[in-house]
Short mmCIF file of C-alpha atoms and ligand atoms in Angstrom, two decimals:
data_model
loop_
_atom_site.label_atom_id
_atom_site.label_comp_id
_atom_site.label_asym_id
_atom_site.label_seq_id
_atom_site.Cartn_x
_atom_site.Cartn_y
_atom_site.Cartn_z
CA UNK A 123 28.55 -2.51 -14.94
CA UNK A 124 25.91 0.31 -15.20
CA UNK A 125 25.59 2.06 -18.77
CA UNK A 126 25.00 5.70 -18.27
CA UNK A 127 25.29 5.86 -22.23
CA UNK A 128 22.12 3.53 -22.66
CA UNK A 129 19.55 6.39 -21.87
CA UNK A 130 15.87 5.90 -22.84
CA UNK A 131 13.95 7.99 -25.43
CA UNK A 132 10.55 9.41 -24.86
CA UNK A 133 9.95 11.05 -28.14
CA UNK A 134 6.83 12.79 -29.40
CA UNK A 135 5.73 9.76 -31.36
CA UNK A 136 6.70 7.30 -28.83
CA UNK A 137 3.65 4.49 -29.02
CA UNK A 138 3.14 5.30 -25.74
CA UNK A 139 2.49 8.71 -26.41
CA UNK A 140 -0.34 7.96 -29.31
CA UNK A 141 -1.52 5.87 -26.57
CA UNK A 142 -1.99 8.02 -24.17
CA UNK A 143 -3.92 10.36 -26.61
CA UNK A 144 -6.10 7.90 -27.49
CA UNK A 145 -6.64 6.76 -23.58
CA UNK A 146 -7.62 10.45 -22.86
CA UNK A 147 -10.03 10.60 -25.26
CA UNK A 148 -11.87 7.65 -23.48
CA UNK A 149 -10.58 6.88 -20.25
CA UNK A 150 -11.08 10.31 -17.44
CA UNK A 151 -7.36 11.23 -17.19
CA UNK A 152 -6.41 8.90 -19.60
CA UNK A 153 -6.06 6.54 -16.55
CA UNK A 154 -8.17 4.20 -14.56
CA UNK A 155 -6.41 5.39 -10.95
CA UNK A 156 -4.93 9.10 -10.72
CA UNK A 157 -1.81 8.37 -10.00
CA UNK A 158 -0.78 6.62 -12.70
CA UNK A 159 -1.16 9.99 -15.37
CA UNK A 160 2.31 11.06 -13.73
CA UNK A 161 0.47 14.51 -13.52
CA UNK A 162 3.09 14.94 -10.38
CA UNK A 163 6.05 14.47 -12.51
CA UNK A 164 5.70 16.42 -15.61
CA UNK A 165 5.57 13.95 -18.02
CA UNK A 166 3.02 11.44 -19.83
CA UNK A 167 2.66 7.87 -18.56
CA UNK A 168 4.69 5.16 -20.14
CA UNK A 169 2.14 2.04 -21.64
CA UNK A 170 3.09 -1.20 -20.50
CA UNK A 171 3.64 -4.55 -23.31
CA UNK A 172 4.83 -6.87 -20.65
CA UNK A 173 6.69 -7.40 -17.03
CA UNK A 174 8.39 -10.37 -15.61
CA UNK A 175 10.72 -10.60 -12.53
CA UNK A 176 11.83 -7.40 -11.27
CA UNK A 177 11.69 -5.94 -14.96
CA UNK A 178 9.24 -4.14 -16.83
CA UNK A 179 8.97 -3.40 -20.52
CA UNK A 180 7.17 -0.58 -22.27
CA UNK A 181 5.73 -0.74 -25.48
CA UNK A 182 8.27 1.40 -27.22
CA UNK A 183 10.79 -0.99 -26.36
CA UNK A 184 12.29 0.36 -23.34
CA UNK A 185 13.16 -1.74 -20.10
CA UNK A 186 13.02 -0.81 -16.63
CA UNK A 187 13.69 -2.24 -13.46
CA UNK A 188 10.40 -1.90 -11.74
CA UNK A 189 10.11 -0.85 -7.71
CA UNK A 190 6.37 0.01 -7.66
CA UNK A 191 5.33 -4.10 -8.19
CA UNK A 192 1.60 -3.03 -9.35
CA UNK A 193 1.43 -0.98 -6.01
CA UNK A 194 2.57 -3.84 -3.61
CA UNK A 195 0.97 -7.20 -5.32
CA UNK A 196 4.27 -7.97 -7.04
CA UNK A 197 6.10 -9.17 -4.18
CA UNK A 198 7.66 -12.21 -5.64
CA UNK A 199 8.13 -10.27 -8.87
CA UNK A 200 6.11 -10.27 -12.26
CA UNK A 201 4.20 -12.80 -13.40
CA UNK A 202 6.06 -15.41 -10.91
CA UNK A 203 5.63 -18.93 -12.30
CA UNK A 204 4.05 -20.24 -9.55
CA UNK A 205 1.10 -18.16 -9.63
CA UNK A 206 0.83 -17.89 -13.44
CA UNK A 207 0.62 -21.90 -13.34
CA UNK A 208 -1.96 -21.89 -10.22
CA UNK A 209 -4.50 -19.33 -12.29
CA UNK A 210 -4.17 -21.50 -15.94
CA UNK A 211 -5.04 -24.65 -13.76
CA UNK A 212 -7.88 -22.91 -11.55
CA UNK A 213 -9.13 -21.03 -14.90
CA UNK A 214 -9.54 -24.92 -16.71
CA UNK A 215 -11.83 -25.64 -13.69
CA UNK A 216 -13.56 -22.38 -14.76
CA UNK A 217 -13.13 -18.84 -13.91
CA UNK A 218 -16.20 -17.80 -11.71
CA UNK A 219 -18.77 -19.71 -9.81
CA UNK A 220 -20.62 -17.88 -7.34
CA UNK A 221 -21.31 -21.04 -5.34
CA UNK A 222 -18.74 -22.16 -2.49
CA UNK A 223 -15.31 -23.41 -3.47
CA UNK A 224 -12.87 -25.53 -1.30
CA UNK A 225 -9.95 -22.60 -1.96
CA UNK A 226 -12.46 -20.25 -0.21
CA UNK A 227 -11.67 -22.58 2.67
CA UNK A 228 -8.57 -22.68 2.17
CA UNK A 229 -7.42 -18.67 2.09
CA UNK A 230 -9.33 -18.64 4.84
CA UNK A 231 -7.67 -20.91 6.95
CA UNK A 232 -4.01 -19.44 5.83
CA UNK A 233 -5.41 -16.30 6.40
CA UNK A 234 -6.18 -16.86 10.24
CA UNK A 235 -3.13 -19.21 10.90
CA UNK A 236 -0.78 -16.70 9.93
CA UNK A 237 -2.84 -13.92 11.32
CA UNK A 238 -3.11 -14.55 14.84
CA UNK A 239 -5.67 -11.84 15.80
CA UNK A 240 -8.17 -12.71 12.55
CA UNK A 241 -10.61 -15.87 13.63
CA UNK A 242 -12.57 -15.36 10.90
CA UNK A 243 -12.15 -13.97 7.38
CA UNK A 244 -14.25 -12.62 4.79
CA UNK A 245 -12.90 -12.19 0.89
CA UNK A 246 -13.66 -9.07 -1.05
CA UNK A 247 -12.62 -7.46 -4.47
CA UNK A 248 -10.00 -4.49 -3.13
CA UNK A 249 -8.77 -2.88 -0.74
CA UNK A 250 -11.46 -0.68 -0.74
CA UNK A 251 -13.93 -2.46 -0.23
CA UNK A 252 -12.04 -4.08 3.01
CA UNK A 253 -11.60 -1.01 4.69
CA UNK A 254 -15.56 -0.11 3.62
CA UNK A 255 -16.99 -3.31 4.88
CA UNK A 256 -14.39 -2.64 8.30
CA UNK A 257 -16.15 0.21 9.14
CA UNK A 258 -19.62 -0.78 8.54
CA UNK A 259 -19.35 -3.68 10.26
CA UNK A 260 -17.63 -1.54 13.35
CA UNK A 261 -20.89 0.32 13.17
CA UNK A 262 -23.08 -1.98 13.49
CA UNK A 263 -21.22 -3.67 16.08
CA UNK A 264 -20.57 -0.76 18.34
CA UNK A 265 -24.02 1.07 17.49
CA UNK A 266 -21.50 4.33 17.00
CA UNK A 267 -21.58 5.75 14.08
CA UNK A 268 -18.26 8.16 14.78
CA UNK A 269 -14.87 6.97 12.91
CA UNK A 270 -11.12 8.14 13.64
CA UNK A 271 -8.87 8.03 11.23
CA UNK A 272 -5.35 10.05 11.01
CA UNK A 273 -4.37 12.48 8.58
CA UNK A 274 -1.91 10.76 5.57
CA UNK A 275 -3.36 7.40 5.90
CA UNK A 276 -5.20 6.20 3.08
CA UNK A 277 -7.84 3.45 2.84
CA UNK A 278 -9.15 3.47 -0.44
CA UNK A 279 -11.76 5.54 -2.11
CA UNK A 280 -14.64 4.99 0.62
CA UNK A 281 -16.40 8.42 1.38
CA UNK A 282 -16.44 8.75 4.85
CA UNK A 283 -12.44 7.96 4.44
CA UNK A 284 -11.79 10.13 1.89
CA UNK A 285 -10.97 13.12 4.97
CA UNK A 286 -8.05 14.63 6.10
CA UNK A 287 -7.83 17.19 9.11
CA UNK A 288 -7.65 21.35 8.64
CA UNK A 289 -5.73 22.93 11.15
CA UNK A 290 -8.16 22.53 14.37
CA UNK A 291 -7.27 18.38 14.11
CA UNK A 292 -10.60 17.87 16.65
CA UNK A 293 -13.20 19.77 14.43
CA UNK A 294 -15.12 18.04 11.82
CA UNK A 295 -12.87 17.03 8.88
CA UNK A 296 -13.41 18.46 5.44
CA UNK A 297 -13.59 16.12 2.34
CA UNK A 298 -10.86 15.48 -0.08
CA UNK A 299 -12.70 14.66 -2.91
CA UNK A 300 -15.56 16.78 -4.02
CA UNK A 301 -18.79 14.35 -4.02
CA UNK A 302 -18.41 12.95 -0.67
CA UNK A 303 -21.48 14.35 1.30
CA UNK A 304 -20.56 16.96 4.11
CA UNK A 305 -22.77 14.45 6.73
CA UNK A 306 -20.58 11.54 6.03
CA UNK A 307 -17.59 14.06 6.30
CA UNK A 308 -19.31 14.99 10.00
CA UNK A 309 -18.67 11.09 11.21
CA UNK A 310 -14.77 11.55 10.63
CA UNK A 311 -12.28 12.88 13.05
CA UNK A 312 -9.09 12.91 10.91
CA UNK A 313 -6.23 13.64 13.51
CA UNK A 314 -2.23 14.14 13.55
CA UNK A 315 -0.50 10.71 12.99
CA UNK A 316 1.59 9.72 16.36
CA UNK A 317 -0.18 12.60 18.25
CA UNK A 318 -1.17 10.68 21.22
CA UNK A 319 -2.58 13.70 22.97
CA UNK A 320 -5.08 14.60 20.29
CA UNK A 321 -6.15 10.75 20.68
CA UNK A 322 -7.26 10.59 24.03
CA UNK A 323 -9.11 13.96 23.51
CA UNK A 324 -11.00 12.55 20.75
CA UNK A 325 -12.09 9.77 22.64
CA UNK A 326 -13.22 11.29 25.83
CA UNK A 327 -15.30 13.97 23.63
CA UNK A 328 -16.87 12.12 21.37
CA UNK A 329 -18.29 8.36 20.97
CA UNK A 330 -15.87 6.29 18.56
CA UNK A 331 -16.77 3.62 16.53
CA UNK A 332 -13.91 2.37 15.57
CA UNK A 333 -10.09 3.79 14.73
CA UNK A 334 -8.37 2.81 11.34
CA UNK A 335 -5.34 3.73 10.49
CA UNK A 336 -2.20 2.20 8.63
CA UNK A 337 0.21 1.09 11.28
CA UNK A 338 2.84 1.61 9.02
CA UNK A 339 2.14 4.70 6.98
CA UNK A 340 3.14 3.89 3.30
CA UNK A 341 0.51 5.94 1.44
CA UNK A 342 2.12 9.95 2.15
CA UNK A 343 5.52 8.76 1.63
CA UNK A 344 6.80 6.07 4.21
CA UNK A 345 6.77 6.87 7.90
CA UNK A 346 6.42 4.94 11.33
CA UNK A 347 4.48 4.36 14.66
CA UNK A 348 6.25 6.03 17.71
CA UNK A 349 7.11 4.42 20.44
CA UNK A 350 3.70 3.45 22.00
CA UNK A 351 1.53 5.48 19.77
CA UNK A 352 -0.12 2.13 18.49
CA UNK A 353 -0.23 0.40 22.11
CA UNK A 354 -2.12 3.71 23.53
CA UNK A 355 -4.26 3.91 20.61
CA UNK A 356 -5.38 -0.08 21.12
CA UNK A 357 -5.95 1.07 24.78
CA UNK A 358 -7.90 3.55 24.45
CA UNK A 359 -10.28 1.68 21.88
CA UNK A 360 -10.77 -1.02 24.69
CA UNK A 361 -11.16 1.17 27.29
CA UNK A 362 -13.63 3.00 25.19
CA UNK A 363 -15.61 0.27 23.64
CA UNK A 364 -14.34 1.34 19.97
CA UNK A 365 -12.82 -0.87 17.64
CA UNK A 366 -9.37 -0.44 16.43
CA UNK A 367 -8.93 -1.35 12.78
CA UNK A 368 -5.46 -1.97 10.91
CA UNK A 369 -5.38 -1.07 7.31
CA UNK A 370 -3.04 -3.95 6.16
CA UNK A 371 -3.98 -4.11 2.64
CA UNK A 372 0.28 -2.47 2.01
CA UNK A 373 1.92 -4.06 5.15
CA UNK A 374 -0.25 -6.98 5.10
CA UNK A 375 1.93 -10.22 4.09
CA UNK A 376 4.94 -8.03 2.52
CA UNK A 377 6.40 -6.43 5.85
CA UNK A 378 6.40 -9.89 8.11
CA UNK A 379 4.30 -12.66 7.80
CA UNK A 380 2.03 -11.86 9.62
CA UNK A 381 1.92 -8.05 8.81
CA UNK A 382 2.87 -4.78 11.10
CA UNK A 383 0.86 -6.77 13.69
CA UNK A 384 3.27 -9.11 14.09
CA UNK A 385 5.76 -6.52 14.13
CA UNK A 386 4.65 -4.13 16.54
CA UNK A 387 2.72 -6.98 18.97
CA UNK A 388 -0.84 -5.36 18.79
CA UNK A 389 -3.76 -7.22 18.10
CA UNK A 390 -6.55 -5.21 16.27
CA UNK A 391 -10.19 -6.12 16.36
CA UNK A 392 -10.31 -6.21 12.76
CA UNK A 393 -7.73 -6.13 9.83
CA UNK A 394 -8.30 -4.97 6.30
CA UNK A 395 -5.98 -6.73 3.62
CA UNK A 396 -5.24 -6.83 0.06
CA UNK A 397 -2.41 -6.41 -2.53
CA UNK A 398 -0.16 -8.98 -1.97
CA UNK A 399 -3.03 -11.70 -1.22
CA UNK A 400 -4.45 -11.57 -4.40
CA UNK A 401 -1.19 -12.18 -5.86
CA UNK A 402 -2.31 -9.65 -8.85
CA UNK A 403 -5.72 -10.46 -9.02
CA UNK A 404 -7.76 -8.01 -7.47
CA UNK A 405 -8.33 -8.93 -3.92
CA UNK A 406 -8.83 -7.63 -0.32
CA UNK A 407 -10.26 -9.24 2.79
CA UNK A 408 -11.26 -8.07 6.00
CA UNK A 409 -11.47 -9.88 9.08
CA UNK A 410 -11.20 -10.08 13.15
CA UNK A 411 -12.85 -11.57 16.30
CA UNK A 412 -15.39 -14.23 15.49
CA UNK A 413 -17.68 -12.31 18.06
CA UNK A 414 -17.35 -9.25 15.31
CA UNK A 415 -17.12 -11.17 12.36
CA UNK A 416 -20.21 -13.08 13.30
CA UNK A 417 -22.47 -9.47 12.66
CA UNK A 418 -21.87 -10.14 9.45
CA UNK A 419 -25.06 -10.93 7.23
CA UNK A 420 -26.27 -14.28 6.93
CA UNK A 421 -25.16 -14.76 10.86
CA UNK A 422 -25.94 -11.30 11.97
CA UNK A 423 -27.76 -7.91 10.65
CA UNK A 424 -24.73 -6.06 8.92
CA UNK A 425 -24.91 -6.78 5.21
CA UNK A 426 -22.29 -7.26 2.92
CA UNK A 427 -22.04 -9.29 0.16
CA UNK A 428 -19.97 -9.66 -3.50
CA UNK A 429 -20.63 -11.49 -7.08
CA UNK A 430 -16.78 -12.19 -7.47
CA UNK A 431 -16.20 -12.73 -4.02
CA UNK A 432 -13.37 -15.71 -3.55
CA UNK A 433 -13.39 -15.66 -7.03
CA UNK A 434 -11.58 -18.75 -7.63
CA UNK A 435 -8.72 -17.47 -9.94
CA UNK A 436 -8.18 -14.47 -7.67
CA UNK A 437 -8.13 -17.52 -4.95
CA UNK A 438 -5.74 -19.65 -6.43
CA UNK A 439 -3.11 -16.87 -7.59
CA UNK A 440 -3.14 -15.48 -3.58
CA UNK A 441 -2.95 -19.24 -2.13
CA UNK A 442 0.32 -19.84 -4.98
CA UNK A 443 1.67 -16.43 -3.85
CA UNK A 444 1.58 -16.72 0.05
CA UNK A 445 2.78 -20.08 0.15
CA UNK A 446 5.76 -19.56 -2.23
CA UNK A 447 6.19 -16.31 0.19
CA UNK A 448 6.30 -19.35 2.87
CA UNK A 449 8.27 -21.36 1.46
CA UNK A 450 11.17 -19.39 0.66
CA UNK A 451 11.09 -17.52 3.53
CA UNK A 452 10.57 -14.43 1.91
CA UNK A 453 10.43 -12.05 4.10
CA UNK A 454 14.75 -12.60 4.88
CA UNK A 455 15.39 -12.09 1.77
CA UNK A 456 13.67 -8.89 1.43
CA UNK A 457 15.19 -8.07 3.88
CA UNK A 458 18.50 -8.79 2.68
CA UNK A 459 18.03 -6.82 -0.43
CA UNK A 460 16.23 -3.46 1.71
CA UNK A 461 19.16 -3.14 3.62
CA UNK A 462 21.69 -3.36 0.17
CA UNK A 463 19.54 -0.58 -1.11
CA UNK A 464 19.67 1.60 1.61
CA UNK A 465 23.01 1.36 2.38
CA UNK A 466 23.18 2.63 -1.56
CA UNK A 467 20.92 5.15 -1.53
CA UNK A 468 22.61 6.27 1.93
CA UNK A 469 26.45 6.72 0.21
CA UNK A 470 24.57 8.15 -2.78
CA UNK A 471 23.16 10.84 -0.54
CA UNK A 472 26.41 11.47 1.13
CA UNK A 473 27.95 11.68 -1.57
CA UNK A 474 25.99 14.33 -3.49
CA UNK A 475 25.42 16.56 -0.39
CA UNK A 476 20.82 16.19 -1.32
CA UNK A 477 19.20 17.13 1.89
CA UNK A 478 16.61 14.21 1.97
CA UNK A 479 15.28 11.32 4.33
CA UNK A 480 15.31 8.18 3.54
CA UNK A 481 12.87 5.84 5.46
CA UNK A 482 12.69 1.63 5.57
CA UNK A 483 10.95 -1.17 6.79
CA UNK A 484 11.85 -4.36 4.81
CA UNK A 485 11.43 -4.59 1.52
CA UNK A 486 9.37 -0.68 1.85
CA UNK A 487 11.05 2.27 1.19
CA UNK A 488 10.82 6.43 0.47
CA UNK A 489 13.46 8.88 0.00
CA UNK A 490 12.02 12.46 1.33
CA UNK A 491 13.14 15.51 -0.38
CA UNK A 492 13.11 16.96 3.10
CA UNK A 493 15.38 17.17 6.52
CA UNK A 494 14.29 14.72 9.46
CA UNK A 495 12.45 13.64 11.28
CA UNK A 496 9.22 13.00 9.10
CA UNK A 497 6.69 10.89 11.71
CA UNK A 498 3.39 12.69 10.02
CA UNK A 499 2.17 13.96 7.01
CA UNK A 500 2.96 17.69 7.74
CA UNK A 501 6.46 15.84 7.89
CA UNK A 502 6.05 14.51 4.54
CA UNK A 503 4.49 17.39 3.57
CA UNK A 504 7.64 20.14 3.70
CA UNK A 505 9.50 17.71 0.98
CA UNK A 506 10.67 19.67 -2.17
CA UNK A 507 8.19 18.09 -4.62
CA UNK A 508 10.13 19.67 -7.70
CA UNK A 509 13.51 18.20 -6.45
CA UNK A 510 11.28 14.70 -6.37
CA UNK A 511 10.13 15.32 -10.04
CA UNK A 512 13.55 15.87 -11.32
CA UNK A 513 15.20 12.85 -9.35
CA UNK A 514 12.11 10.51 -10.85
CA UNK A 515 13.18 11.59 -14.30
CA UNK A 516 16.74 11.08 -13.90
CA UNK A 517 16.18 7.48 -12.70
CA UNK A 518 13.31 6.82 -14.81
CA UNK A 519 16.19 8.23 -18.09
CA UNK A 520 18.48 5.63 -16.04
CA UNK A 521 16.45 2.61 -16.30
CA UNK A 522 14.93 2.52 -12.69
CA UNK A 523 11.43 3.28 -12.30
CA UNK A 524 9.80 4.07 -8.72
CA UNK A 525 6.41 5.69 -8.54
CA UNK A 526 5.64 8.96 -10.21
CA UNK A 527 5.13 10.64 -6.19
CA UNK A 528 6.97 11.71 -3.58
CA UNK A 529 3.99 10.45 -1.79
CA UNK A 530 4.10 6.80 -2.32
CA UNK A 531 6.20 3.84 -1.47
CA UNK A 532 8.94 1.53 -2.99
CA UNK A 533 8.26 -2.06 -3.28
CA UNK A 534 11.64 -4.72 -3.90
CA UNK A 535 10.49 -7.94 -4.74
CA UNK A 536 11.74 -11.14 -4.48
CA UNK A 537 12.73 -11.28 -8.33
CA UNK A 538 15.00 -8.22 -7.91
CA UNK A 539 18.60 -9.44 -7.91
CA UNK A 540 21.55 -8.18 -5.92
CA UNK A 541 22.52 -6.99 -9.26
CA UNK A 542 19.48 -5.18 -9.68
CA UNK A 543 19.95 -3.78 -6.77
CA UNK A 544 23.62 -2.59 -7.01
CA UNK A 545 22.64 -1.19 -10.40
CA UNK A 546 19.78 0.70 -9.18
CA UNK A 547 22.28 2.44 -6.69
CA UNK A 548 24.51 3.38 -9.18
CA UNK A 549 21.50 4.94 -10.94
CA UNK A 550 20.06 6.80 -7.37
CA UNK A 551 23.37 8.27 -6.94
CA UNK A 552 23.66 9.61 -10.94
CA UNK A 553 20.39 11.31 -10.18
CA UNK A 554 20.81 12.25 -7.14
CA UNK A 555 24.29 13.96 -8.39
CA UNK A 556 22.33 15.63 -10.98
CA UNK A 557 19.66 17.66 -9.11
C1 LIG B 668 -3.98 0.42 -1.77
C2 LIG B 668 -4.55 0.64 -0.44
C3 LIG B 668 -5.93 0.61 -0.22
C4 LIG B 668 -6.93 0.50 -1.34
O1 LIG B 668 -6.87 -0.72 -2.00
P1 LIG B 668 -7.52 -0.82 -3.47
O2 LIG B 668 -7.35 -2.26 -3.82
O3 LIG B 668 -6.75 0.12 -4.32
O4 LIG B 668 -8.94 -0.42 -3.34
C5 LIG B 668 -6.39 0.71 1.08
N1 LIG B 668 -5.53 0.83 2.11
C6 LIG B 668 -4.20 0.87 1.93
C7 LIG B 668 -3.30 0.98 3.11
C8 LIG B 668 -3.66 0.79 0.65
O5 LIG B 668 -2.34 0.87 0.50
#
């Protein structure tokens, strides 16, 4: 059984600590991505020696059972054999070529026979630069040069997406980051998530280029489409000539096979993916209708273009990833385990009387420090972010580490055991108890 008695020190001369002070003496932050200083949780990050399965090691010794999974990649779990043994024999054959491979060929093919509405497929290094190339290439498409996008939803670092909404949702946006020039800023409408009303005002004022957004929200917490938000939104792209663009690189692979798409029954005109199908390696993709896809330079006069593109490592550990995924149906299981933890985390609420929300979608999850119902990122927004920080601490103490915000999402994998899982509750409802 659990062992509240085994609790984990974080002492002043931790090795993760003279780490860290070393790191921010080189690194911005200390970090290479901001979210990983745990600036929103009070503390210093942890340093990493090794992960396998659902477990994670620090360097000072310390073990954790791991739900953030490298931000989504780890779906099957750390270091899963099959894709450690698919990069050593790829890497043999050499790591990079820059000339055509026949795994190119084959992602690609896996890619469009699994997702229905992408005929053709181009690989990329992240996420971002999915979601970049997505909107260029709706641009040059549409000859529009005005882009939607809803308020919570990320998409990367890309400037003109870097924009959430003030308070008037249909004036121009302001930026988020400073650096991001006020004209790109100008292109973006940032609006309401699920506010269907806002939508079709958009679109008869103004001429759209395309609409991105997450179709599962998993980037400001963890919230979900209304009932026909996504169908009027893909409506009123066609009937509008815009493009509608799914963000998939979270959902993509890790909620259903074939993504939210599949879920929900919506084709998009072009879908941005990564995490999961690089199977750690960094990865995205972006694809859609051949007619679209076929602007793309050499065919057509939108350029885009990337040394390590279909990189054959990053090639080989997605292919060994989604197929495993495949092959042992993956996507039950996760399901399977989701539902063990919230039924967990639901008696540990109960049970301690915490005011909070807690959201799912297979093998995603959030617990909100805040009442119901959250459908937007004002939702997410009125959550008790100090509450958050204490409850991270106390599971973190516990063993159990989810991600340092109340604004990201939980990740199971396919590693993580019913064991893990029951343990984990026990853990959720000790914090939880504590607050
Ligand atoms: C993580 C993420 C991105 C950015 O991907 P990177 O690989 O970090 O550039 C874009 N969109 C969504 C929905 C994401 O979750």
């Amino acid at each position: 059984m659990f062992d509240v008695g085994r609790l984990h020190s974080v002492s002043m001369a931790s090795l993760s600590s003279k780490l860290f002070a070393a790191a921010q003496k080189r690194i911005p932050g200390g970090v290479n991505s901001p979210v990983r200083a745990f600036r929103n949780v009070g503390s210093a990050p942890f340093f990493i020696e090794r992960a396998e399965g659902a477990k994670i090691w620090d360097v000072d010794g310390n073990e954790y059972i791991d739900y953030v999974g490298s931000w989504g990649p780890a779906i099957l779990g750390h270091a899963p054999k099959v894709v450690v043994a698919a990069v050593r024999e790829a890497a043999t054959r050499g790591v990079s070529f820059g000339i055509p491979s026949p795994l190119e060929v084959e992602m690609a093919e896996l890619i469009c026979n699994w997702v229905p509405s992408i005929e053709k497929v181009r690989m990329v290094n992240s996420g971002t630069e999915a979601t970049m190339s997505c909107l260029r290439l709706a641009r040059g498409f549409t000859g529009r040069d005005k882009i939607i996008k809803f308020d919570g939803c990320y998409h990367g670092h890309v400037d003109a997406l870097l924009v959430k909404s003030g308070s008037g949702a249909l004036t121009h946006g302001r930026p988020d980051s400073a650096g991001v020039p006020q004209t790109f800023v100008d292109l973006t409408i940032s609006l309401p998530f699920n506010d269907v009303d806002l939508v079709r005002r958009a679109f008869q004022k103004n001429e759209i280029a395309a609409a991105i957004l997450e179709p599962i929200p998993a980037n400001a917490g963890l919230y979900f489409p209304c009932e026909d938000f996504l169908s009027i939104l893909h409506e009123e792209c066609t009937k509008h000539g815009a493009l509608l663009i799914f963000d998939e690189v979270m959902t993509g692979f890790r909620v259903a096979r074939g993504g939210a798409q599949e879920i929900y029954g919506i084709k998009p005109d072009l879908t941005a993916l990564g995490k999961v199908i690089g199977g750690g390696l960094p990865v995205g993709a972006f694809g859609g209708r051949a007619e679209i896809m076929d602007h793309l330079s050499p065919d057509g006069p939108v350029y885009q273009a990337g040394t390590l593109s279909g990189n054959p490592l990053a090639m080989a550990a997605g292919l060994a990833q989604l197929r495993e995924l495949d092959r042992i149906d993956a996507w039950k299981l996760l399901e399977k385990l989701g539902a063990q933890l919230e039924k967990a985390a639901r008696e540990a609420l109960r049970k301690s009387k915490v005011g909070a929300t807690f959201h799912r979608v297979g093998s995603m999850f959030c617990l909100f420090f805040a009442s119901g119902p959250i459908v937007d990122l004002a939702g997410a927004q009125r959550s008790d972010l100090k509450m958050f920080a204490k409850y991270f601490q106390g599971c973190l103490k516990r063993g159990v580490y989810f991600a340092p915000s109340q604004f990201e999402t939980g990740f199971i994998s396919t590693a993580h055991s019913s064991d893990d899982i029951e343990r984990t509750g026990a853990v959720v409802r000790e914090s939880l108890l504590e607050l």
